[in-house]
mmCIF file of N, CA and C in Angstrom:
data_model
loop_
_atom_site.group_PDB
_atom_site.id
_atom_site.type_symbol
_atom_site.label_atom_id
_atom_site.label_comp_id
_atom_site.label_asym_id
_atom_site.label_seq_id
_atom_site.Cartn_x
_atom_site.Cartn_y
_atom_site.Cartn_z
ATOM 1 N N MET A 11 -4.153 15.313 1.101
ATOM 2 C CA MET A 11 -3.048 14.856 0.679
ATOM 3 C C MET A 11 -2.289 16.320 2.037
ATOM 4 N N ARG A 12 -1.707 15.254 3.083
ATOM 5 C CA ARG A 12 -1.327 16.038 4.254
ATOM 6 C C ARG A 12 0.054 16.290 4.327
ATOM 7 N N GLU A 13 1.094 17.575 4.232
ATOM 8 C CA GLU A 13 1.972 17.948 3.821
ATOM 9 C C GLU A 13 3.186 18.492 5.421
ATOM 10 N N PHE A 14 4.023 18.136 5.524
ATOM 11 C CA PHE A 14 4.751 18.149 6.720
ATOM 12 C C PHE A 14 6.021 18.714 6.141
ATOM 13 N N ASN A 15 6.580 19.736 7.185
ATOM 14 C CA ASN A 15 7.698 20.706 6.738
ATOM 15 C C ASN A 15 8.559 20.320 7.623
ATOM 16 N N SER A 16 8.866 19.537 8.297
ATOM 17 C CA SER A 16 10.150 19.508 9.076
ATOM 18 C C SER A 16 9.767 18.277 9.847
ATOM 19 N N LEU A 17 11.003 17.329 10.103
ATOM 20 C CA LEU A 17 10.890 16.174 10.960
ATOM 21 C C LEU A 17 9.965 15.506 12.449
ATOM 22 N N ALA A 18 10.706 17.259 13.425
ATOM 23 C CA ALA A 18 9.630 17.325 13.681
ATOM 24 C C ALA A 18 8.360 16.995 14.268
ATOM 25 N N GLU A 19 7.524 17.809 13.253
ATOM 26 C CA GLU A 19 5.931 17.860 12.788
ATOM 27 C C GLU A 19 5.926 16.113 13.116
ATOM 28 N N LEU A 20 6.564 15.605 12.065
ATOM 29 C CA LEU A 20 6.282 14.336 12.917
ATOM 30 C C LEU A 20 6.796 13.395 13.569
ATOM 31 N N LYS A 21 7.736 13.779 14.187
ATOM 32 C CA LYS A 21 7.856 13.236 15.635
ATOM 33 C C LYS A 21 6.860 13.179 16.686
ATOM 34 N N ASP A 22 5.973 14.191 16.861
ATOM 35 C CA ASP A 22 4.794 14.327 17.272
ATOM 36 C C ASP A 22 3.556 13.749 17.012
ATOM 37 N N LEU A 23 3.764 13.106 15.952
ATOM 38 C CA LEU A 23 2.701 12.256 15.441
ATOM 39 C C LEU A 23 3.130 10.871 15.629
ATOM 40 N N ILE A 24 4.045 10.501 16.279
ATOM 41 C CA ILE A 24 4.645 8.793 16.084
ATOM 42 C C ILE A 24 3.532 8.403 17.319
ATOM 43 N N GLY A 25 2.921 7.237 16.746
ATOM 44 C CA GLY A 25 1.975 6.024 17.547
ATOM 45 C C GLY A 25 0.352 6.574 16.748
ATOM 46 N N GLN A 26 0.287 7.664 15.975
ATOM 47 C CA GLN A 26 -1.107 7.604 15.728
ATOM 48 C C GLN A 26 -1.088 7.734 14.404
ATOM 49 N N GLU A 27 -2.532 7.655 13.799
ATOM 50 C CA GLU A 27 -2.749 7.845 12.152
ATOM 51 C C GLU A 27 -2.705 8.915 11.662
ATOM 52 N N VAL A 28 -1.786 9.121 10.743
ATOM 53 C CA VAL A 28 -1.152 10.191 10.021
ATOM 54 C C VAL A 28 -1.792 10.808 9.221
ATOM 55 N N ALA A 29 -2.103 9.974 7.705
ATOM 56 C CA ALA A 29 -3.037 10.476 6.532
ATOM 57 C C ALA A 29 -3.780 9.284 6.182
ATOM 58 N N GLN A 30 -4.289 9.835 4.949
ATOM 59 C CA GLN A 30 -5.073 8.537 4.229
ATOM 60 C C GLN A 30 -5.024 9.340 3.210
ATOM 61 N N SER A 31 -4.566 7.958 2.142
ATOM 62 C CA SER A 31 -4.586 8.295 0.316
ATOM 63 C C SER A 31 -6.422 8.163 0.016
ATOM 64 N N GLU A 32 -6.222 9.069 -1.619
ATOM 65 C CA GLU A 32 -7.514 8.859 -2.120
ATOM 66 C C GLU A 32 -7.695 7.461 -2.700
ATOM 67 N N TRP A 33 -9.272 7.302 -3.209
ATOM 68 C CA TRP A 33 -9.071 5.878 -4.124
ATOM 69 C C TRP A 33 -8.649 5.658 -4.887
ATOM 70 N N VAL A 34 -8.073 4.333 -5.255
ATOM 71 C CA VAL A 34 -7.746 3.428 -6.548
ATOM 72 C C VAL A 34 -8.367 2.638 -6.767
ATOM 73 N N GLU A 35 -8.790 2.758 -8.181
ATOM 74 C CA GLU A 35 -9.599 1.144 -9.145
ATOM 75 C C GLU A 35 -8.206 0.623 -9.318
ATOM 76 N N ILE A 36 -8.681 -0.962 -8.954
ATOM 77 C CA ILE A 36 -8.092 -2.159 -9.371
ATOM 78 C C ILE A 36 -8.942 -2.456 -10.752
ATOM 79 N N SER A 37 -8.079 -2.224 -11.780
ATOM 80 C CA SER A 37 -9.217 -2.588 -13.194
ATOM 81 C C SER A 37 -8.420 -3.958 -13.646
ATOM 82 N N GLN A 38 -8.778 -4.938 -14.558
ATOM 83 C CA GLN A 38 -8.612 -5.926 -15.545
ATOM 84 C C GLN A 38 -7.707 -5.431 -15.766
ATOM 85 N N GLU A 39 -7.238 -4.294 -16.218
ATOM 86 C CA GLU A 39 -6.071 -4.155 -17.146
ATOM 87 C C GLU A 39 -4.840 -3.597 -16.505
ATOM 88 N N ARG A 40 -5.027 -3.244 -15.100
ATOM 89 C CA ARG A 40 -4.314 -3.428 -13.999
ATOM 90 C C ARG A 40 -3.444 -4.656 -13.645
ATOM 91 N N VAL A 41 -4.603 -5.206 -13.844
ATOM 92 C CA VAL A 41 -3.460 -6.473 -12.903
ATOM 93 C C VAL A 41 -3.224 -7.447 -14.390
ATOM 94 N N ASN A 42 -4.272 -7.265 -15.525
ATOM 95 C CA ASN A 42 -3.068 -8.016 -16.462
ATOM 96 C C ASN A 42 -1.804 -7.608 -16.486
ATOM 97 N N THR A 43 -1.891 -5.971 -16.047
ATOM 98 C CA THR A 43 0.203 -5.458 -17.209
ATOM 99 C C THR A 43 0.489 -6.130 -15.807
ATOM 100 N N PHE A 44 0.359 -5.986 -14.766
ATOM 101 C CA PHE A 44 1.053 -6.572 -13.274
ATOM 102 C C PHE A 44 1.116 -8.481 -13.943
ATOM 103 N N ALA A 45 0.619 -9.119 -14.401
ATOM 104 C CA ALA A 45 0.665 -9.931 -14.439
ATOM 105 C C ALA A 45 2.039 -10.431 -15.433
ATOM 106 N N ASP A 46 1.662 -9.793 -16.636
ATOM 107 C CA ASP A 46 3.020 -9.786 -17.640
ATOM 108 C C ASP A 46 3.914 -9.589 -17.308
ATOM 109 N N ALA A 47 4.020 -8.298 -15.966
ATOM 110 C CA ALA A 47 5.220 -7.450 -15.473
ATOM 111 C C ALA A 47 6.125 -8.240 -14.789
ATOM 112 N N THR A 48 5.519 -9.568 -13.757
ATOM 113 C CA THR A 48 6.070 -10.554 -12.885
ATOM 114 C C THR A 48 5.692 -11.529 -13.882
ATOM 115 N N GLY A 49 5.067 -12.060 -15.153
ATOM 116 C CA GLY A 49 5.080 -13.354 -15.166
ATOM 117 C C GLY A 49 4.087 -14.288 -14.522
ATOM 118 N N ASP A 50 3.153 -13.981 -13.245
ATOM 119 C CA ASP A 50 2.536 -14.040 -12.735
ATOM 120 C C ASP A 50 0.762 -14.214 -13.025
ATOM 121 N N HIS A 51 0.548 -15.711 -13.779
ATOM 122 C CA HIS A 51 -0.519 -15.822 -15.135
ATOM 123 C C HIS A 51 -1.374 -16.449 -14.772
ATOM 124 N N GLN A 52 -1.311 -16.442 -13.187
ATOM 125 C CA GLN A 52 -2.526 -17.478 -12.295
ATOM 126 C C GLN A 52 -4.175 -17.179 -13.359
ATOM 127 N N TRP A 53 -4.945 -18.011 -13.107
ATOM 128 C CA TRP A 53 -6.250 -18.115 -13.994
ATOM 129 C C TRP A 53 -7.052 -17.175 -13.075
ATOM 130 N N ILE A 54 -6.633 -17.269 -11.615
ATOM 131 C CA ILE A 54 -7.806 -16.091 -10.867
ATOM 132 C C ILE A 54 -7.591 -14.796 -10.766
ATOM 133 N N HIS A 55 -6.215 -14.314 -11.465
ATOM 134 C CA HIS A 55 -6.283 -12.900 -12.031
ATOM 135 C C HIS A 55 -6.615 -12.871 -13.336
ATOM 136 N N ILE A 56 -6.126 -13.557 -14.586
ATOM 137 C CA ILE A 56 -6.650 -12.890 -15.504
ATOM 138 C C ILE A 56 -7.462 -13.915 -16.629
ATOM 139 N N ASP A 57 -7.940 -15.126 -15.954
ATOM 140 C CA ASP A 57 -8.604 -15.325 -16.720
ATOM 141 C C ASP A 57 -10.555 -15.288 -16.525
ATOM 142 N N VAL A 58 -11.062 -14.024 -16.755
ATOM 143 C CA VAL A 58 -12.412 -13.393 -15.874
ATOM 144 C C VAL A 58 -13.386 -14.676 -15.933
ATOM 145 N N GLU A 59 -13.591 -15.271 -17.237
ATOM 146 C CA GLU A 59 -14.749 -16.450 -17.471
ATOM 147 C C GLU A 59 -14.174 -17.423 -16.091
ATOM 148 N N ARG A 60 -13.375 -17.531 -16.249
ATOM 149 C CA ARG A 60 -12.850 -19.402 -15.016
ATOM 150 C C ARG A 60 -13.280 -18.462 -13.988
ATOM 151 N N ALA A 61 -12.419 -17.454 -13.235
ATOM 152 C CA ALA A 61 -12.275 -16.527 -12.577
ATOM 153 C C ALA A 61 -14.070 -16.680 -11.669
ATOM 154 N N LYS A 62 -15.234 -16.378 -12.684
ATOM 155 C CA LYS A 62 -16.324 -16.579 -12.377
ATOM 156 C C LYS A 62 -17.274 -17.458 -12.034
ATOM 157 N N ARG A 63 -17.138 -18.528 -13.111
ATOM 158 C CA ARG A 63 -17.139 -20.000 -12.962
ATOM 159 C C ARG A 63 -16.606 -20.882 -11.605
ATOM 160 N N GLU A 64 -15.062 -20.586 -11.410
ATOM 161 C CA GLU A 64 -14.428 -21.470 -10.329
ATOM 162 C C GLU A 64 -13.768 -20.941 -9.039
ATOM 163 N N SER A 65 -13.775 -19.675 -9.082
ATOM 164 C CA SER A 65 -13.145 -18.759 -7.994
ATOM 165 C C SER A 65 -14.036 -18.838 -7.083
ATOM 166 N N PRO A 66 -13.701 -19.291 -5.969
ATOM 167 C CA PRO A 66 -14.834 -18.799 -4.593
ATOM 168 C C PRO A 66 -14.368 -17.593 -4.199
ATOM 169 N N PHE A 67 -13.917 -16.467 -4.992
ATOM 170 C CA PHE A 67 -14.331 -14.556 -5.123
ATOM 171 C C PHE A 67 -14.954 -14.636 -6.137
ATOM 172 N N GLY A 68 -15.785 -14.986 -6.922
ATOM 173 C CA GLY A 68 -16.759 -14.725 -7.852
ATOM 174 C C GLY A 68 -16.727 -14.091 -8.775
ATOM 175 N N GLY A 69 -15.108 -13.762 -9.235
ATOM 176 C CA GLY A 69 -14.588 -13.047 -9.764
ATOM 177 C C GLY A 69 -13.197 -12.746 -10.013
ATOM 178 N N PRO A 70 -12.504 -12.553 -10.345
ATOM 179 C CA PRO A 70 -11.140 -12.207 -10.967
ATOM 180 C C PRO A 70 -10.289 -11.544 -10.021
ATOM 181 N N ILE A 71 -9.401 -11.796 -9.028
ATOM 182 C CA ILE A 71 -8.962 -11.133 -8.105
ATOM 183 C C ILE A 71 -7.180 -10.139 -8.344
ATOM 184 N N ALA A 72 -7.143 -9.153 -7.740
ATOM 185 C CA ALA A 72 -5.337 -8.671 -7.898
ATOM 186 C C ALA A 72 -4.413 -9.913 -7.292
ATOM 187 N N HIS A 73 -3.200 -9.617 -7.537
ATOM 188 C CA HIS A 73 -2.356 -10.207 -6.769
ATOM 189 C C HIS A 73 -2.072 -9.385 -5.783
ATOM 190 N N GLY A 74 -1.393 -10.452 -4.555
ATOM 191 C CA GLY A 74 -1.335 -10.124 -3.385
ATOM 192 C C GLY A 74 -0.172 -9.121 -3.838
ATOM 193 N N PHE A 75 0.636 -9.244 -4.455
ATOM 194 C CA PHE A 75 1.813 -8.476 -4.473
ATOM 195 C C PHE A 75 1.460 -7.247 -5.869
ATOM 196 N N LEU A 76 0.351 -6.966 -6.333
ATOM 197 C CA LEU A 76 0.216 -5.696 -7.062
ATOM 198 C C LEU A 76 -0.210 -4.508 -6.214
ATOM 199 N N THR A 77 -1.187 -5.818 -4.765
ATOM 200 C CA THR A 77 -1.667 -4.615 -4.278
ATOM 201 C C THR A 77 -0.537 -4.423 -3.411
ATOM 202 N N LEU A 78 0.236 -4.772 -2.858
ATOM 203 C CA LEU A 78 1.416 -3.946 -1.796
ATOM 204 C C LEU A 78 2.557 -3.024 -2.793
ATOM 205 N N SER A 79 2.578 -3.569 -4.599
ATOM 206 C CA SER A 79 3.480 -2.908 -5.232
ATOM 207 C C SER A 79 2.945 -1.256 -5.276
ATOM 208 N N LEU A 80 1.236 -1.066 -4.787
ATOM 209 C CA LEU A 80 0.754 0.309 -4.873
ATOM 210 C C LEU A 80 0.555 0.964 -4.029
ATOM 211 N N LEU A 81 1.722 0.707 -2.778
ATOM 212 C CA LEU A 81 1.915 1.463 -1.634
ATOM 213 C C LEU A 81 2.629 2.167 -2.050
ATOM 214 N N PRO A 82 3.836 2.439 -2.147
ATOM 215 C CA PRO A 82 4.677 4.300 -3.050
ATOM 216 C C PRO A 82 3.965 5.065 -3.126
ATOM 217 N N MET A 83 2.546 4.535 -4.568
ATOM 218 C CA MET A 83 2.065 5.549 -5.193
ATOM 219 C C MET A 83 0.890 6.140 -4.283
ATOM 220 N N LEU A 84 0.099 5.153 -2.916
ATOM 221 C CA LEU A 84 -0.577 5.443 -2.100
ATOM 222 C C LEU A 84 -0.299 6.359 -1.065
ATOM 223 N N VAL A 85 1.271 6.031 -0.320
ATOM 224 C CA VAL A 85 1.491 6.680 0.429
ATOM 225 C C VAL A 85 1.882 8.310 -0.139
ATOM 226 N N ALA A 86 2.448 7.972 -1.172
ATOM 227 C CA ALA A 86 2.841 9.631 -2.054
ATOM 228 C C ALA A 86 1.835 10.203 -2.362
ATOM 229 N N ASN A 87 0.268 9.479 -2.265
ATOM 230 C CA ASN A 87 -0.156 10.344 -2.590
ATOM 231 C C ASN A 87 -1.330 10.940 -0.828
ATOM 232 N N ALA A 88 -0.983 10.355 -0.099
ATOM 233 C CA ALA A 88 -1.236 10.894 1.084
ATOM 234 C C ALA A 88 -0.578 11.919 2.094
ATOM 235 N N ILE A 89 0.423 11.550 1.895
ATOM 236 C CA ILE A 89 1.366 12.605 2.875
ATOM 237 C C ILE A 89 2.758 13.296 1.433
ATOM 238 N N LYS A 90 3.216 14.496 2.100
ATOM 239 C CA LYS A 90 4.517 14.799 1.589
ATOM 240 C C LYS A 90 5.173 15.149 2.038
ATOM 241 N N LEU A 91 6.479 14.862 2.332
ATOM 242 C CA LEU A 91 7.477 15.457 3.122
ATOM 243 C C LEU A 91 8.417 16.491 2.367
ATOM 244 N N THR A 92 7.748 18.072 2.767
ATOM 245 C CA THR A 92 8.626 18.896 1.921
ATOM 246 C C THR A 92 9.949 19.285 2.320
ATOM 247 N N TYR A 93 10.445 18.911 3.750
ATOM 248 C CA TYR A 93 11.633 18.893 4.003
ATOM 249 C C TYR A 93 12.658 18.073 3.666
ATOM 250 N N VAL A 94 12.305 17.016 2.829
ATOM 251 C CA VAL A 94 12.914 15.770 2.147
ATOM 252 C C VAL A 94 13.788 15.825 0.905
ATOM 253 N N LYS A 95 14.791 15.781 0.840
ATOM 254 C CA LYS A 95 15.682 15.946 -0.660
ATOM 255 C C LYS A 95 15.528 14.792 -1.105
ATOM 256 N N MET A 96 15.195 13.268 -0.571
ATOM 257 C CA MET A 96 15.297 12.290 -1.599
ATOM 258 C C MET A 96 14.268 11.515 -0.252
ATOM 259 N N GLY A 97 13.988 10.020 -0.723
ATOM 260 C CA GLY A 97 13.605 9.340 0.355
ATOM 261 C C GLY A 97 13.436 7.793 -0.458
ATOM 262 N N VAL A 98 13.975 7.134 0.162
ATOM 263 C CA VAL A 98 14.867 5.689 -0.525
ATOM 264 C C VAL A 98 13.315 4.434 0.103
ATOM 265 N N ASN A 99 12.922 3.249 -0.361
ATOM 266 C CA ASN A 99 12.347 2.176 0.508
ATOM 267 C C ASN A 99 13.444 1.681 0.987
ATOM 268 N N TYR A 100 13.388 1.562 2.047
ATOM 269 C CA TYR A 100 14.220 0.315 2.919
ATOM 270 C C TYR A 100 13.987 -0.910 2.931
ATOM 271 N N GLY A 101 12.546 -1.216 3.172
ATOM 272 C CA GLY A 101 12.330 -2.338 3.428
ATOM 273 C C GLY A 101 10.766 -2.652 3.675
ATOM 274 N N LEU A 102 10.863 -4.248 3.950
ATOM 275 C CA LEU A 102 9.588 -4.448 4.949
ATOM 276 C C LEU A 102 9.525 -5.001 5.994
ATOM 277 N N ASN A 103 9.195 -5.206 7.327
ATOM 278 C CA ASN A 103 9.139 -6.065 8.503
ATOM 279 C C ASN A 103 7.896 -6.862 8.688
ATOM 280 N N LYS A 104 6.911 -6.656 7.651
ATOM 281 C CA LYS A 104 5.942 -7.503 8.259
ATOM 282 C C LYS A 104 4.840 -7.162 7.150
ATOM 283 N N VAL A 105 4.382 -8.480 6.342
ATOM 284 C CA VAL A 105 2.933 -8.432 5.269
ATOM 285 C C VAL A 105 2.248 -9.420 5.553
ATOM 286 N N ARG A 106 0.972 -8.899 5.398
ATOM 287 C CA ARG A 106 -0.063 -9.538 5.316
ATOM 288 C C ARG A 106 -1.217 -9.614 4.382
ATOM 289 N N PHE A 107 -1.949 -10.232 3.538
ATOM 290 C CA PHE A 107 -2.977 -10.145 3.079
ATOM 291 C C PHE A 107 -4.372 -10.604 3.360
ATOM 292 N N PRO A 108 -4.975 -10.312 4.377
ATOM 293 C CA PRO A 108 -5.964 -10.500 4.961
ATOM 294 C C PRO A 108 -7.247 -11.185 4.431
ATOM 295 N N SER A 109 -7.677 -10.100 2.859
ATOM 296 C CA SER A 109 -8.692 -10.483 2.053
ATOM 297 C C SER A 109 -8.506 -9.873 0.860
ATOM 298 N N PRO A 110 -9.086 -11.092 -0.140
ATOM 299 C CA PRO A 110 -8.656 -10.145 -1.274
ATOM 300 C C PRO A 110 -9.026 -9.130 -2.001
ATOM 301 N N VAL A 111 -8.876 -8.492 -3.214
ATOM 302 C CA VAL A 111 -9.269 -7.606 -3.970
ATOM 303 C C VAL A 111 -9.865 -7.959 -5.428
ATOM 304 N N PRO A 112 -11.435 -7.905 -5.411
ATOM 305 C CA PRO A 112 -11.712 -8.216 -6.799
ATOM 306 C C PRO A 112 -11.689 -6.967 -7.205
ATOM 307 N N VAL A 113 -11.439 -7.674 -8.787
ATOM 308 C CA VAL A 113 -10.885 -6.316 -9.887
ATOM 309 C C VAL A 113 -12.313 -6.040 -9.973
ATOM 310 N N GLY A 114 -12.324 -4.036 -10.204
ATOM 311 C CA GLY A 114 -13.409 -3.511 -10.093
ATOM 312 C C GLY A 114 -13.213 -3.165 -8.785
ATOM 313 N N SER A 115 -12.950 -3.242 -7.825
ATOM 314 C CA SER A 115 -13.156 -2.465 -6.277
ATOM 315 C C SER A 115 -11.997 -1.494 -6.501
ATOM 316 N N ARG A 116 -11.976 -0.648 -4.977
ATOM 317 C CA ARG A 116 -11.400 0.466 -4.977
ATOM 318 C C ARG A 116 -10.522 0.351 -4.096
ATOM 319 N N VAL A 117 -9.407 0.615 -3.508
ATOM 320 C CA VAL A 117 -8.430 0.606 -2.357
ATOM 321 C C VAL A 117 -7.605 1.755 -2.132
ATOM 322 N N ARG A 118 -7.410 2.212 -0.820
ATOM 323 C CA ARG A 118 -6.867 3.235 -0.503
ATOM 324 C C ARG A 118 -5.874 2.918 0.559
ATOM 325 N N ALA A 119 -5.079 3.668 1.280
ATOM 326 C CA ALA A 119 -3.949 3.752 2.424
ATOM 327 C C ALA A 119 -4.325 4.466 3.620
ATOM 328 N N ARG A 120 -4.138 3.966 4.999
ATOM 329 C CA ARG A 120 -4.231 4.260 5.951
ATOM 330 C C ARG A 120 -2.287 4.718 6.656
ATOM 331 N N LEU A 121 -1.775 5.223 7.063
ATOM 332 C CA LEU A 121 -0.551 5.523 7.252
ATOM 333 C C LEU A 121 -0.757 5.950 8.623
ATOM 334 N N LYS A 122 0.097 4.959 9.551
ATOM 335 C CA LYS A 122 0.122 4.944 10.848
ATOM 336 C C LYS A 122 1.828 5.107 11.306
ATOM 337 N N LEU A 123 2.206 6.113 11.837
ATOM 338 C CA LEU A 123 3.397 5.953 12.366
ATOM 339 C C LEU A 123 4.129 4.934 13.226
ATOM 340 N N LEU A 124 4.616 4.548 13.316
ATOM 341 C CA LEU A 124 5.076 3.849 14.304
ATOM 342 C C LEU A 124 6.339 3.972 15.100
ATOM 343 N N GLU A 125 7.693 4.857 14.060
ATOM 344 C CA GLU A 125 8.808 5.541 14.961
ATOM 345 C C GLU A 125 9.667 5.767 14.259
ATOM 346 N N ILE A 126 10.236 6.921 14.410
ATOM 347 C CA ILE A 126 11.365 7.519 13.727
ATOM 348 C C ILE A 126 12.989 7.632 14.356
ATOM 349 N N GLU A 127 13.697 6.997 13.452
ATOM 350 C CA GLU A 127 14.491 6.386 14.101
ATOM 351 C C GLU A 127 15.975 7.462 13.080
ATOM 352 N N ASP A 128 16.380 8.194 13.912
ATOM 353 C CA ASP A 128 17.547 8.985 13.583
ATOM 354 C C ASP A 128 18.546 8.719 12.823
ATOM 355 N N ILE A 129 19.495 8.719 11.618
ATOM 356 C CA ILE A 129 20.351 7.796 10.823
ATOM 357 C C ILE A 129 20.884 8.684 10.200
ATOM 358 N N LYS A 130 22.189 8.773 9.956
ATOM 359 C CA LYS A 130 23.129 9.804 9.480
ATOM 360 C C LYS A 130 22.429 10.336 8.074
ATOM 361 N N ASP A 131 22.499 11.647 8.170
ATOM 362 C CA ASP A 131 21.980 12.717 7.201
ATOM 363 C C ASP A 131 20.541 12.701 6.731
ATOM 364 N N GLY A 132 19.783 11.689 7.931
ATOM 365 C CA GLY A 132 18.378 11.412 7.793
ATOM 366 C C GLY A 132 17.592 11.270 8.735
ATOM 367 N N ALA A 133 16.508 10.855 8.489
ATOM 368 C CA ALA A 133 15.677 9.572 9.135
ATOM 369 C C ALA A 133 14.969 8.503 8.683
ATOM 370 N N GLN A 134 14.740 7.324 9.348
ATOM 371 C CA GLN A 134 14.231 6.486 8.917
ATOM 372 C C GLN A 134 12.916 6.000 9.877
ATOM 373 N N LEU A 135 12.300 5.935 9.097
ATOM 374 C CA LEU A 135 10.853 6.086 9.680
ATOM 375 C C LEU A 135 9.908 4.885 9.019
ATOM 376 N N THR A 136 9.281 4.226 10.267
ATOM 377 C CA THR A 136 8.974 3.088 10.297
ATOM 378 C C THR A 136 7.242 3.037 9.761
ATOM 379 N N TRP A 137 6.268 2.897 9.038
ATOM 380 C CA TRP A 137 5.233 2.990 8.566
ATOM 381 C C TRP A 137 4.419 1.993 8.976
ATOM 382 N N GLU A 138 3.012 1.677 9.599
ATOM 383 C CA GLU A 138 1.872 0.672 9.647
ATOM 384 C C GLU A 138 1.079 1.120 8.296
ATOM 385 N N VAL A 139 1.376 0.460 7.297
ATOM 386 C CA VAL A 139 -0.010 1.076 5.925
ATOM 387 C C VAL A 139 -0.756 -0.041 6.490
ATOM 388 N N THR A 140 -1.916 0.214 6.179
ATOM 389 C CA THR A 140 -3.079 -0.663 6.388
ATOM 390 C C THR A 140 -3.839 -0.285 4.818
ATOM 391 N N ILE A 141 -3.943 -1.030 4.038
ATOM 392 C CA ILE A 141 -4.942 -0.760 2.423
ATOM 393 C C ILE A 141 -6.298 -1.587 2.906
ATOM 394 N N GLU A 142 -7.066 -0.931 2.598
ATOM 395 C CA GLU A 142 -8.708 -1.099 2.866
ATOM 396 C C GLU A 142 -8.977 -0.971 1.569
ATOM 397 N N ARG A 143 -10.711 -1.814 1.343
ATOM 398 C CA ARG A 143 -11.167 -1.857 0.194
ATOM 399 C C ARG A 143 -11.999 -1.041 0.283
ATOM 400 N N GLU A 144 -12.954 -0.510 -0.224
ATOM 401 C CA GLU A 144 -14.116 -0.010 -0.498
ATOM 402 C C GLU A 144 -15.474 -0.663 0.174
ATOM 403 N N GLY A 145 -15.862 -0.130 1.475
ATOM 404 C CA GLY A 145 -17.170 -0.960 1.271
ATOM 405 C C GLY A 145 -17.338 -2.240 2.504
ATOM 406 N N GLN A 146 -15.829 -2.755 2.624
ATOM 407 C CA GLN A 146 -15.406 -3.877 3.754
ATOM 408 C C GLN A 146 -14.412 -3.008 4.830
ATOM 409 N N ASP A 147 -14.941 -4.110 5.642
ATOM 410 C CA ASP A 147 -14.421 -3.829 6.799
ATOM 411 C C ASP A 147 -12.840 -4.860 7.342
ATOM 412 N N LYS A 148 -12.689 -5.267 6.641
ATOM 413 C CA LYS A 148 -11.428 -5.585 6.464
ATOM 414 C C LYS A 148 -10.433 -5.262 5.779
ATOM 415 N N PRO A 149 -9.238 -5.537 6.354
ATOM 416 C CA PRO A 149 -8.094 -4.792 5.304
ATOM 417 C C PRO A 149 -8.091 -5.911 4.010
ATOM 418 N N VAL A 150 -7.724 -5.598 2.814
ATOM 419 C CA VAL A 150 -6.807 -6.405 2.127
ATOM 420 C C VAL A 150 -5.107 -6.660 2.226
ATOM 421 N N CYS A 151 -4.763 -5.223 2.746
ATOM 422 C CA CYS A 151 -3.320 -5.738 3.262
ATOM 423 C C CYS A 151 -2.694 -4.739 3.874
ATOM 424 N N VAL A 152 -1.755 -5.162 5.254
ATOM 425 C CA VAL A 152 -1.092 -4.305 6.503
ATOM 426 C C VAL A 152 0.325 -4.689 6.188
ATOM 427 N N ALA A 153 1.073 -4.045 5.839
ATOM 428 C CA ALA A 153 2.175 -3.809 5.931
ATOM 429 C C ALA A 153 3.281 -3.111 6.992
ATOM 430 N N GLU A 154 4.298 -3.380 7.977
ATOM 431 C CA GLU A 154 4.636 -2.685 8.106
ATOM 432 C C GLU A 154 5.942 -2.140 7.171
ATOM 433 N N SER A 155 6.056 -0.842 6.809
ATOM 434 C CA SER A 155 6.924 -0.547 6.053
ATOM 435 C C SER A 155 8.163 0.608 6.214
ATOM 436 N N ILE A 156 8.835 0.547 5.889
ATOM 437 C CA ILE A 156 10.529 1.079 6.503
ATOM 438 C C ILE A 156 10.953 2.094 5.306
ATOM 439 N N SER A 157 11.401 3.233 5.832
ATOM 440 C CA SER A 157 11.303 4.074 4.187
ATOM 441 C C SER A 157 12.704 5.318 5.175
ATOM 442 N N ARG A 158 13.439 5.625 4.167
ATOM 443 C CA ARG A 158 14.319 6.768 4.988
ATOM 444 C C ARG A 158 14.407 7.739 4.113
ATOM 445 N N ALA A 159 14.559 8.705 4.842
ATOM 446 C CA ALA A 159 14.298 10.238 4.037
ATOM 447 C C ALA A 159 15.694 11.467 4.605
ATOM 448 N N TYR A 160 16.223 11.460 3.154
ATOM 449 C CA TYR A 160 17.550 12.146 3.928
ATOM 450 C C TYR A 160 17.053 13.657 2.859
#
């Protein structure tokens, strides 16, 4: 984990990759729990035997939105802004899922700081978050994420 003690430290890194998270395994249990939470029970995610037989991926894959939902955890695992009292998710500009996440694989996030904008009582940070799968060159998710730090 990389710690930052001031906004000035971050401003020096605009345009650069700042940190990467630890690897996180995507288990079938996690996929099933996400399916129950969202009501998305499509067979390519939860029916292991059918996915092995019929899916072009050779087995079940994680929901794209499950991968995206890991973003706060992965970011928190990669960086700590010690000077911030509170942070909030402000939204996303763009999200893509270039390749699937097979169940049983591991993912991590790479964080590139794109922009910092001063706002009242804080700063708005725009990050390019690339989630990659272990052993694969093509990312599984690329998202431009905006957060506010107060």
